[in-house]
Amino acid sequence: MVSMNEWVVVGGGQSGLAAAWAVKAAGGRPVVLEAEERPTGSWAGYYDSLTLFSPARFSSLPGLAFGGDPERYPHRDEVVDYLTRYAEWLQVDVRTGCRVEKVVAGDGGFEVVPEGGRRLGAGRVIAATGGFGTPHRPALPGLDRFTGPVVHAAEYRDPTPYEGQRVVVVGAGNSAVQIAVELAGHARVTLASRKPVRFVPQRPLGRDVHWWWTVTGVDRAPVGRWLPQRFSTPVLDTGVYRAAIQAGRPDRRPMFTGLDGIAVTWSDGSREPVDAIVLATGYRPGLGYLEAMGALDSDGYPQHREGLSTTHRGLGYVGLEWQRSLASATLRGVGRDARYVVRRLRG
Ligand code: FAD
């Protein structure tokens, strides 16, 4: 027997919880399926020193304030606590330890198939599974011939294992810069990237940049109309990161041209032994459970418009980067998209 549900949300991180909030606010009864034991998403897996780039004031999901000093930049563990509180406050049916293996499209609905569990029928499915489970490892020249450790930022915790080593961090985004600067206090570090790092001041004219993005409308501006599609996210900086790079701790170089054995070849032709490479090269949507039904393109990206599937009626997405705006995949912005997707799926 397949139980029938009006709404099934796959993933119980901030995006899944925001989707459940939007369904409930619209009078529905969502069932949230979460693979892990807690509905707190990937936050506990992020590196130990991580503090939010958004102040608490701009880090809440709909309906429940983050709490505490609104101007502070909360630590990773505070987000885990906040999401735990949020899930309790929400009072919806969250089923943890339930990893969805696939979704099958049928006549007028879907069948959601959890690993080793009972199938669920669903009138509408919202996929909200983030990307942390699918770290992106680009095809760098010679990477397969490099014999040292190659670690993705998803596996990086703290600098202790790299004490005294020669390390190359690949990337130019927030994680790349934060990890490289942290490591540079313990190791000799180069930040290697194809493009230079683009800094944006964290507090222009004494106000956090999120305040400016909110009052000017940049935060909500529709991607593709106002904002260019997927422009690279800038690195938010109080001045500390720029100063560290200017001081050469870490130094910044154009991307290396090759790897071989234990050595890296730089763009000027010089070769140098290195101990480890850290790839801070981002993530891809983790939506493998939608592949068989044909909802994804050949690169594994969802085929959608503003979070509404263009292949299957009744299927939506929440929490994709650039889904509708700059803030789509953030604590402050995901609720807006969730409300939009639920409204459109109902209609
Ligand atoms: P996740 O947190 O990844 O949650 C997805 C959930 O889906 C997980 O719990 C997972 O177990 C579950 N899942 C996956 N597959 C399945 C399946 N098949 N079946 C069932 N469940 C499944 N945003 C901000 O607003 N401010 C910040 O300061 C900030 N800093 C960040 C720093 C880093 C290093 C990173 C990587 C991101 C940061 N973000 C920040 C962006 C974003 O807020 C986080 O990535 C956030 O975790 C995304 O939430 P999510 O719910 O979309 O995905």
Short mmCIF file of C-alpha atoms and ligand atoms in Angstrom, two decimals:
data_model
loop_
_atom_site.label_atom_id
_atom_site.label_comp_id
_atom_site.label_asym_id
_atom_site.label_seq_id
_atom_site.Cartn_x
_atom_site.Cartn_y
_atom_site.Cartn_z
CA MET A 1 0.00 0.00 0.00
CA VAL A 2 1.34 3.43 -0.96
CA SER A 3 0.33 6.23 1.43
CA MET A 4 -0.93 9.31 -0.43
CA ASN A 5 0.30 12.79 0.53
CA GLU A 6 -0.49 16.14 -0.96
CA TRP A 7 3.08 17.48 -0.53
CA VAL A 8 6.41 15.69 -0.06
CA VAL A 9 9.56 17.74 0.54
CA VAL A 10 12.87 15.94 -0.06
CA GLY A 11 15.64 17.29 2.21
CA GLY A 12 15.31 18.70 5.70
CA GLY A 13 17.91 21.47 5.76
CA GLN A 14 17.03 25.18 5.70
CA SER A 15 15.55 24.87 2.18
CA GLY A 16 13.36 21.88 3.07
CA LEU A 17 12.20 23.56 6.28
CA ALA A 18 11.44 26.80 4.41
CA ALA A 19 9.46 24.78 1.84
CA ALA A 20 7.54 23.03 4.64
CA TRP A 21 6.81 26.43 6.21
CA ALA A 22 5.44 27.72 2.90
CA VAL A 23 3.24 24.64 2.40
CA LYS A 24 1.89 24.92 5.93
CA ALA A 25 1.27 28.68 5.54
CA ALA A 26 -0.77 27.84 2.41
CA GLY A 27 -2.92 25.40 4.40
CA GLY A 28 -1.16 22.18 3.32
CA ARG A 29 0.36 19.34 5.32
CA PRO A 30 3.90 18.62 4.16
CA VAL A 31 5.88 15.44 4.79
CA VAL A 32 9.61 16.20 4.96
CA LEU A 33 12.03 13.34 4.23
CA GLU A 34 15.57 13.89 5.57
CA ALA A 35 18.45 11.45 5.06
CA GLU A 36 20.33 12.32 8.26
CA GLU A 37 19.26 12.00 11.87
CA ARG A 38 18.66 15.75 12.38
CA PRO A 39 16.84 18.29 10.22
CA THR A 40 19.72 20.78 10.28
CA GLY A 41 21.10 20.34 6.76
CA SER A 42 24.82 20.46 6.05
CA TRP A 43 25.77 23.11 8.58
CA ALA A 44 27.39 20.73 11.08
CA GLY A 45 29.65 19.50 8.26
CA TYR A 46 31.06 22.95 7.40
CA TYR A 47 34.54 23.81 8.68
CA ASP A 48 35.00 24.48 12.37
CA SER A 49 35.85 28.19 12.24
CA LEU A 50 32.93 29.14 9.97
CA THR A 51 30.93 32.21 10.93
CA LEU A 52 28.09 33.48 8.76
CA PHE A 53 28.84 36.19 6.22
CA SER A 54 25.36 37.54 7.00
CA PRO A 55 24.58 39.12 10.40
CA ALA A 56 21.89 37.45 12.55
CA ARG A 57 19.41 40.15 11.43
CA PHE A 58 19.70 38.80 7.86
CA SER A 59 19.99 35.08 8.68
CA SER A 60 16.45 34.04 9.64
CA LEU A 61 13.96 31.75 7.96
CA PRO A 62 10.33 32.97 7.78
CA GLY A 63 8.44 33.23 11.05
CA LEU A 64 11.21 32.75 13.64
CA ALA A 65 13.94 35.31 14.34
CA PHE A 66 17.52 34.07 14.68
CA GLY A 67 17.72 35.73 18.11
CA GLY A 68 20.53 37.39 20.08
CA ASP A 69 22.45 40.47 18.97
CA PRO A 70 21.13 41.15 15.45
CA GLU A 71 24.43 42.72 14.36
CA ARG A 72 26.66 39.73 15.21
CA TYR A 73 27.87 37.19 12.68
CA PRO A 74 26.74 33.85 14.16
CA HIS A 75 28.99 30.80 14.32
CA ARG A 76 28.17 27.61 12.37
CA ASP A 77 27.00 25.83 15.53
CA GLU A 78 24.48 28.59 16.25
CA VAL A 79 22.91 27.88 12.85
CA VAL A 80 22.60 24.18 13.76
CA ASP A 81 20.87 25.22 17.02
CA TYR A 82 18.64 27.68 15.16
CA LEU A 83 17.54 25.08 12.59
CA THR A 84 16.86 22.57 15.40
CA ARG A 85 14.62 25.16 17.08
CA TYR A 86 13.01 26.05 13.75
CA ALA A 87 12.08 22.43 12.98
CA GLU A 88 10.50 22.07 16.44
CA TRP A 89 8.65 25.38 16.12
CA LEU A 90 7.36 24.45 12.67
CA GLN A 91 5.50 21.37 13.92
CA VAL A 92 5.31 19.46 10.67
CA ASP A 93 5.87 15.79 9.85
CA VAL A 94 9.67 15.51 9.50
CA ARG A 95 10.91 11.93 8.94
CA THR A 96 14.65 11.71 9.63
CA GLY A 97 16.92 8.81 8.63
CA CYS A 98 14.97 8.62 5.37
CA ARG A 99 17.11 8.99 2.22
CA VAL A 100 15.12 9.23 -1.00
CA GLU A 101 16.50 6.92 -3.67
CA LYS A 102 14.28 7.96 -6.54
CA VAL A 103 11.09 9.72 -7.51
CA VAL A 104 8.84 8.15 -10.13
CA ALA A 105 6.35 10.24 -12.10
CA GLY A 106 2.91 8.73 -12.63
CA ASP A 107 -0.55 9.82 -13.70
CA GLY A 108 -1.33 13.02 -11.83
CA GLY A 109 1.37 12.60 -9.20
CA PHE A 110 4.57 10.98 -8.03
CA GLU A 111 5.84 8.02 -6.09
CA VAL A 112 8.70 8.82 -3.73
CA VAL A 113 10.94 5.82 -3.05
CA PRO A 114 13.10 5.94 0.11
CA GLU A 115 16.08 3.58 0.52
CA GLY A 116 14.72 0.37 2.02
CA GLY A 117 11.53 2.09 3.16
CA ARG A 118 7.86 2.33 2.32
CA ARG A 119 6.97 4.24 -0.84
CA LEU A 120 4.98 7.45 -0.53
CA GLY A 121 2.53 8.85 -3.03
CA ALA A 122 2.77 12.61 -3.57
CA GLY A 123 0.63 15.08 -5.46
CA ARG A 124 3.51 17.57 -5.45
CA VAL A 125 7.21 17.11 -4.74
CA ILE A 126 9.66 19.81 -3.69
CA ALA A 127 13.35 18.90 -4.08
CA ALA A 128 15.40 20.75 -1.45
CA THR A 129 18.57 18.70 -1.05
CA GLY A 130 21.31 21.34 -1.44
CA GLY A 131 24.70 20.56 -2.94
CA PHE A 132 27.02 19.71 -0.07
CA GLY A 133 26.74 15.98 -0.86
CA THR A 134 28.10 16.60 -4.37
CA PRO A 135 31.33 18.63 -4.10
CA HIS A 136 32.61 19.80 -7.48
CA ARG A 137 36.10 18.52 -8.39
CA PRO A 138 37.17 20.22 -11.63
CA ALA A 139 39.36 18.38 -14.15
CA LEU A 140 42.65 20.14 -13.35
CA PRO A 141 45.65 19.32 -15.55
CA GLY A 142 47.57 16.35 -14.06
CA LEU A 143 45.31 15.99 -11.00
CA ASP A 144 45.18 12.21 -11.53
CA ARG A 145 49.02 12.07 -11.49
CA PHE A 146 49.38 14.04 -8.24
CA THR A 147 50.34 11.61 -5.47
CA GLY A 148 49.69 13.88 -2.46
CA PRO A 149 46.35 14.40 -0.71
CA VAL A 150 43.68 16.32 -2.63
CA VAL A 151 40.97 17.44 -0.23
CA HIS A 152 37.73 19.21 -1.12
CA ALA A 153 36.62 22.10 1.11
CA ALA A 154 33.65 19.86 2.03
CA GLU A 155 36.13 17.61 3.91
CA TYR A 156 38.24 20.42 5.41
CA ARG A 157 37.71 20.92 9.15
CA ASP A 158 40.66 22.84 10.64
CA PRO A 159 44.33 23.64 9.88
CA THR A 160 45.91 21.15 12.35
CA PRO A 161 46.73 18.38 9.81
CA TYR A 162 48.58 20.91 7.60
CA GLU A 163 50.99 22.31 10.25
CA GLY A 164 54.27 23.36 8.59
CA GLN A 165 53.23 22.07 5.14
CA ARG A 166 53.24 23.62 1.66
CA VAL A 167 49.59 23.84 0.59
CA VAL A 168 47.80 25.11 -2.53
CA VAL A 169 44.17 26.17 -2.14
CA VAL A 170 42.27 26.26 -5.47
CA GLY A 171 39.40 28.74 -5.85
CA ALA A 172 38.50 32.42 -5.54
CA GLY A 173 35.25 32.38 -3.56
CA ASN A 174 34.43 32.95 0.11
CA SER A 175 35.40 29.42 1.22
CA ALA A 176 38.67 29.48 -0.75
CA VAL A 177 39.76 32.78 0.77
CA GLN A 178 38.63 31.94 4.32
CA ILE A 179 40.36 28.54 4.29
CA ALA A 180 43.55 29.88 2.68
CA VAL A 181 43.86 32.71 5.22
CA GLU A 182 43.19 30.34 8.12
CA LEU A 183 45.74 27.81 6.82
CA ALA A 184 48.34 30.53 6.27
CA GLY A 185 48.69 30.84 10.06
CA HIS A 186 49.97 27.24 10.12
CA ALA A 187 51.39 26.45 6.70
CA ARG A 188 52.94 28.07 3.60
CA VAL A 189 49.92 28.65 1.42
CA THR A 190 49.18 29.80 -2.14
CA LEU A 191 45.68 30.66 -3.31
CA ALA A 192 45.50 29.62 -6.98
CA SER A 193 42.63 30.70 -9.20
CA ARG A 194 41.77 31.34 -12.84
CA LYS A 195 40.36 34.79 -12.06
CA PRO A 196 41.51 37.31 -9.44
CA VAL A 197 39.58 37.43 -6.16
CA ARG A 198 36.76 39.99 -6.28
CA PHE A 199 36.29 41.63 -2.85
CA VAL A 200 33.19 43.45 -1.65
CA PRO A 201 33.43 45.42 1.61
CA GLN A 202 31.46 43.72 4.40
CA ARG A 203 30.46 47.04 6.01
CA PRO A 204 30.47 49.96 3.53
CA LEU A 205 29.77 53.31 5.26
CA GLY A 206 29.38 51.52 8.60
CA ARG A 207 26.44 49.29 7.59
CA ASP A 208 26.59 45.60 6.72
CA VAL A 209 26.39 45.03 2.97
CA HIS A 210 23.22 42.93 3.44
CA TRP A 211 21.47 46.06 4.71
CA TRP A 212 22.49 47.91 1.54
CA TRP A 213 21.42 44.98 -0.68
CA THR A 214 18.04 44.99 1.08
CA VAL A 215 17.32 48.75 0.91
CA THR A 216 18.48 49.03 -2.71
CA GLY A 217 16.53 45.95 -3.83
CA VAL A 218 19.64 44.11 -5.10
CA ASP A 219 18.88 41.17 -2.81
CA ARG A 220 15.51 40.49 -4.48
CA ALA A 221 16.41 41.57 -8.01
CA PRO A 222 15.33 38.88 -10.49
CA VAL A 223 18.23 37.00 -12.03
CA GLY A 224 18.40 37.43 -15.79
CA ARG A 225 16.39 40.67 -15.79
CA TRP A 226 18.21 42.98 -13.36
CA LEU A 227 21.17 40.88 -12.38
CA PRO A 228 23.36 39.09 -14.89
CA GLN A 229 22.83 35.32 -14.81
CA ARG A 230 25.17 33.65 -12.32
CA PHE A 231 27.76 36.40 -11.90
CA SER A 232 30.50 35.11 -9.62
CA THR A 233 29.70 35.64 -5.94
CA PRO A 234 32.10 38.20 -4.45
CA VAL A 235 34.17 37.63 -1.33
CA LEU A 236 32.82 39.65 1.60
CA ASP A 237 35.68 41.23 3.51
CA THR A 238 36.11 43.53 6.50
CA GLY A 239 39.62 44.20 5.14
CA VAL A 240 41.28 41.27 6.91
CA TYR A 241 41.40 38.96 3.88
CA ARG A 242 42.66 41.57 1.43
CA ALA A 243 45.39 42.59 3.91
CA ALA A 244 46.45 38.96 4.44
CA ILE A 245 46.77 38.37 0.69
CA GLN A 246 48.65 41.65 0.20
CA ALA A 247 51.04 40.50 2.93
CA GLY A 248 51.55 37.19 1.08
CA ARG A 249 49.90 35.06 3.76
CA PRO A 250 48.57 33.41 1.61
CA ASP A 251 50.06 34.56 -1.68
CA ARG A 252 47.77 34.65 -4.72
CA ARG A 253 48.84 33.24 -8.07
CA PRO A 254 47.20 32.47 -11.41
CA MET A 255 46.08 28.87 -11.73
CA PHE A 256 48.88 26.30 -12.04
CA THR A 257 49.34 24.66 -15.45
CA GLY A 258 50.08 21.13 -14.29
CA LEU A 259 50.51 18.62 -11.48
CA ASP A 260 52.81 15.63 -11.48
CA GLY A 261 53.93 13.34 -8.69
CA ILE A 262 54.39 15.67 -5.73
CA ALA A 263 55.01 18.85 -7.77
CA VAL A 264 52.98 21.70 -9.15
CA THR A 265 53.98 23.64 -12.29
CA TRP A 266 53.16 27.37 -12.11
CA SER A 267 52.17 29.55 -15.05
CA ASP A 268 55.75 30.97 -15.29
CA GLY A 269 57.05 27.41 -15.88
CA SER A 270 58.60 26.94 -12.43
CA ARG A 271 58.04 23.60 -10.63
CA GLU A 272 57.69 23.23 -6.90
CA PRO A 273 56.93 20.33 -4.53
CA VAL A 274 53.71 20.73 -2.52
CA ASP A 275 52.29 18.62 0.31
CA ALA A 276 48.57 19.01 -0.24
CA ILE A 277 45.91 20.58 -2.45
CA VAL A 278 42.61 21.90 -1.13
CA LEU A 279 39.85 22.32 -3.72
CA ALA A 280 37.46 25.10 -2.73
CA THR A 281 35.70 24.75 -6.06
CA GLY A 282 32.08 24.68 -5.06
CA TYR A 283 29.20 22.23 -5.25
CA ARG A 284 26.63 20.92 -7.69
CA PRO A 285 22.94 20.27 -6.96
CA GLY A 286 22.54 16.82 -5.35
CA LEU A 287 19.48 15.63 -7.26
CA GLY A 288 20.46 12.14 -8.43
CA TYR A 289 17.11 10.79 -7.21
CA LEU A 290 15.40 12.75 -10.03
CA GLU A 291 17.66 11.49 -12.80
CA ALA A 292 15.73 8.38 -13.88
CA MET A 293 12.49 10.33 -14.31
CA GLY A 294 14.22 12.71 -16.75
CA ALA A 295 13.99 15.93 -14.73
CA LEU A 296 17.70 16.77 -15.05
CA ASP A 297 19.86 17.87 -17.96
CA SER A 298 22.91 15.91 -19.12
CA ASP A 299 25.11 17.71 -16.53
CA GLY A 300 22.81 16.79 -13.62
CA TYR A 301 21.27 20.26 -13.30
CA PRO A 302 17.51 20.56 -12.86
CA GLN A 303 15.52 21.78 -15.84
CA HIS A 304 13.45 24.54 -14.29
CA ARG A 305 12.27 28.09 -14.47
CA GLU A 306 12.39 30.04 -11.19
CA GLY A 307 12.23 26.74 -9.27
CA LEU A 308 9.36 25.19 -11.25
CA SER A 309 10.26 22.08 -13.20
CA THR A 310 9.91 22.50 -16.95
CA THR A 311 9.78 18.70 -17.40
CA HIS A 312 7.23 17.63 -14.76
CA ARG A 313 4.14 19.46 -13.58
CA GLY A 314 3.91 19.33 -9.78
CA LEU A 315 7.70 19.21 -9.24
CA GLY A 316 9.51 22.19 -7.73
CA TYR A 317 12.91 23.14 -6.35
CA VAL A 318 13.96 25.27 -3.38
CA GLY A 319 17.48 26.36 -2.45
CA LEU A 320 19.20 26.29 -5.85
CA GLU A 321 21.89 28.91 -6.33
CA TRP A 322 20.54 31.77 -8.47
CA GLN A 323 17.10 30.13 -8.52
CA ARG A 324 15.44 33.54 -8.61
CA SER A 325 17.85 36.02 -7.03
CA LEU A 326 21.22 36.62 -5.40
CA ALA A 327 19.75 35.42 -2.07
CA SER A 328 18.09 32.21 -3.33
CA ALA A 329 20.49 29.79 -1.61
CA THR A 330 20.81 31.70 1.66
CA LEU A 331 19.07 31.65 5.03
CA ARG A 332 17.59 35.10 4.39
CA GLY A 333 16.38 34.45 0.84
CA VAL A 334 15.20 30.86 0.70
CA GLY A 335 11.82 31.58 2.34
CA ARG A 336 10.83 34.01 -0.45
CA ASP A 337 11.54 31.42 -3.12
CA ALA A 338 9.74 28.69 -1.13
CA ARG A 339 6.61 30.84 -0.92
CA TYR A 340 6.74 31.52 -4.67
CA VAL A 341 7.26 27.87 -5.63
CA VAL A 342 4.46 26.64 -3.36
CA ARG A 343 2.06 29.30 -4.67
CA ARG A 344 2.82 28.35 -8.28
CA LEU A 345 2.64 24.60 -7.63
CA ARG A 346 -0.77 25.04 -5.99
CA GLY A 347 -2.06 27.19 -8.84
P1 FAD B 1 21.81 21.54 2.91
O1 FAD B 1 22.13 22.34 4.10
O2 FAD B 1 22.90 20.85 2.18
O3 FAD B 1 20.64 20.53 3.29
C1 FAD B 1 20.18 19.55 2.38
C2 FAD B 1 19.62 18.40 3.19
O4 FAD B 1 19.10 17.42 2.28
C3 FAD B 1 20.65 17.70 4.05
O5 FAD B 1 20.21 17.65 5.38
C4 FAD B 1 20.78 16.32 3.43
O6 FAD B 1 21.03 15.30 4.39
C5 FAD B 1 19.42 16.13 2.78
N1 FAD B 1 19.44 15.21 1.64
C6 FAD B 1 20.32 15.17 0.62
N2 FAD B 1 19.99 14.18 -0.26
C7 FAD B 1 18.87 13.60 0.25
C8 FAD B 1 18.04 12.52 -0.21
N3 FAD B 1 18.30 11.86 -1.35
N4 FAD B 1 16.98 12.16 0.54
C9 FAD B 1 16.68 12.84 1.70
N5 FAD B 1 17.44 13.86 2.17
C10 FAD B 1 18.52 14.24 1.45
N6 FAD B 1 24.25 30.99 3.58
C11 FAD B 1 23.93 32.07 4.34
O7 FAD B 1 22.77 32.51 4.32
N7 FAD B 1 24.87 32.68 5.13
C12 FAD B 1 26.15 32.20 5.22
O8 FAD B 1 26.96 32.77 5.93
C13 FAD B 1 26.50 31.01 4.47
N8 FAD B 1 27.74 30.48 4.59
C14 FAD B 1 28.04 29.33 3.90
C15 FAD B 1 29.30 28.76 4.04
C16 FAD B 1 29.64 27.58 3.36
C17 FAD B 1 30.99 26.96 3.57
C18 FAD B 1 28.71 27.00 2.49
C19 FAD B 1 29.04 25.73 1.72
C20 FAD B 1 27.45 27.57 2.32
C21 FAD B 1 27.09 28.74 3.02
N9 FAD B 1 25.83 29.34 2.88
C22 FAD B 1 25.50 30.44 3.63
C23 FAD B 1 24.87 28.87 1.84
C24 FAD B 1 23.69 28.02 2.34
O9 FAD B 1 22.95 28.75 3.30
C25 FAD B 1 24.12 26.68 2.92
O10 FAD B 1 24.85 25.95 1.95
C26 FAD B 1 22.95 25.80 3.38
O11 FAD B 1 23.44 24.67 4.07
C27 FAD B 1 22.06 25.34 2.21
O12 FAD B 1 20.90 24.75 2.77
P2 FAD B 1 20.05 23.64 1.98
O13 FAD B 1 18.96 23.23 2.87
O14 FAD B 1 19.73 24.12 0.62
O15 FAD B 1 21.10 22.45 1.76
#
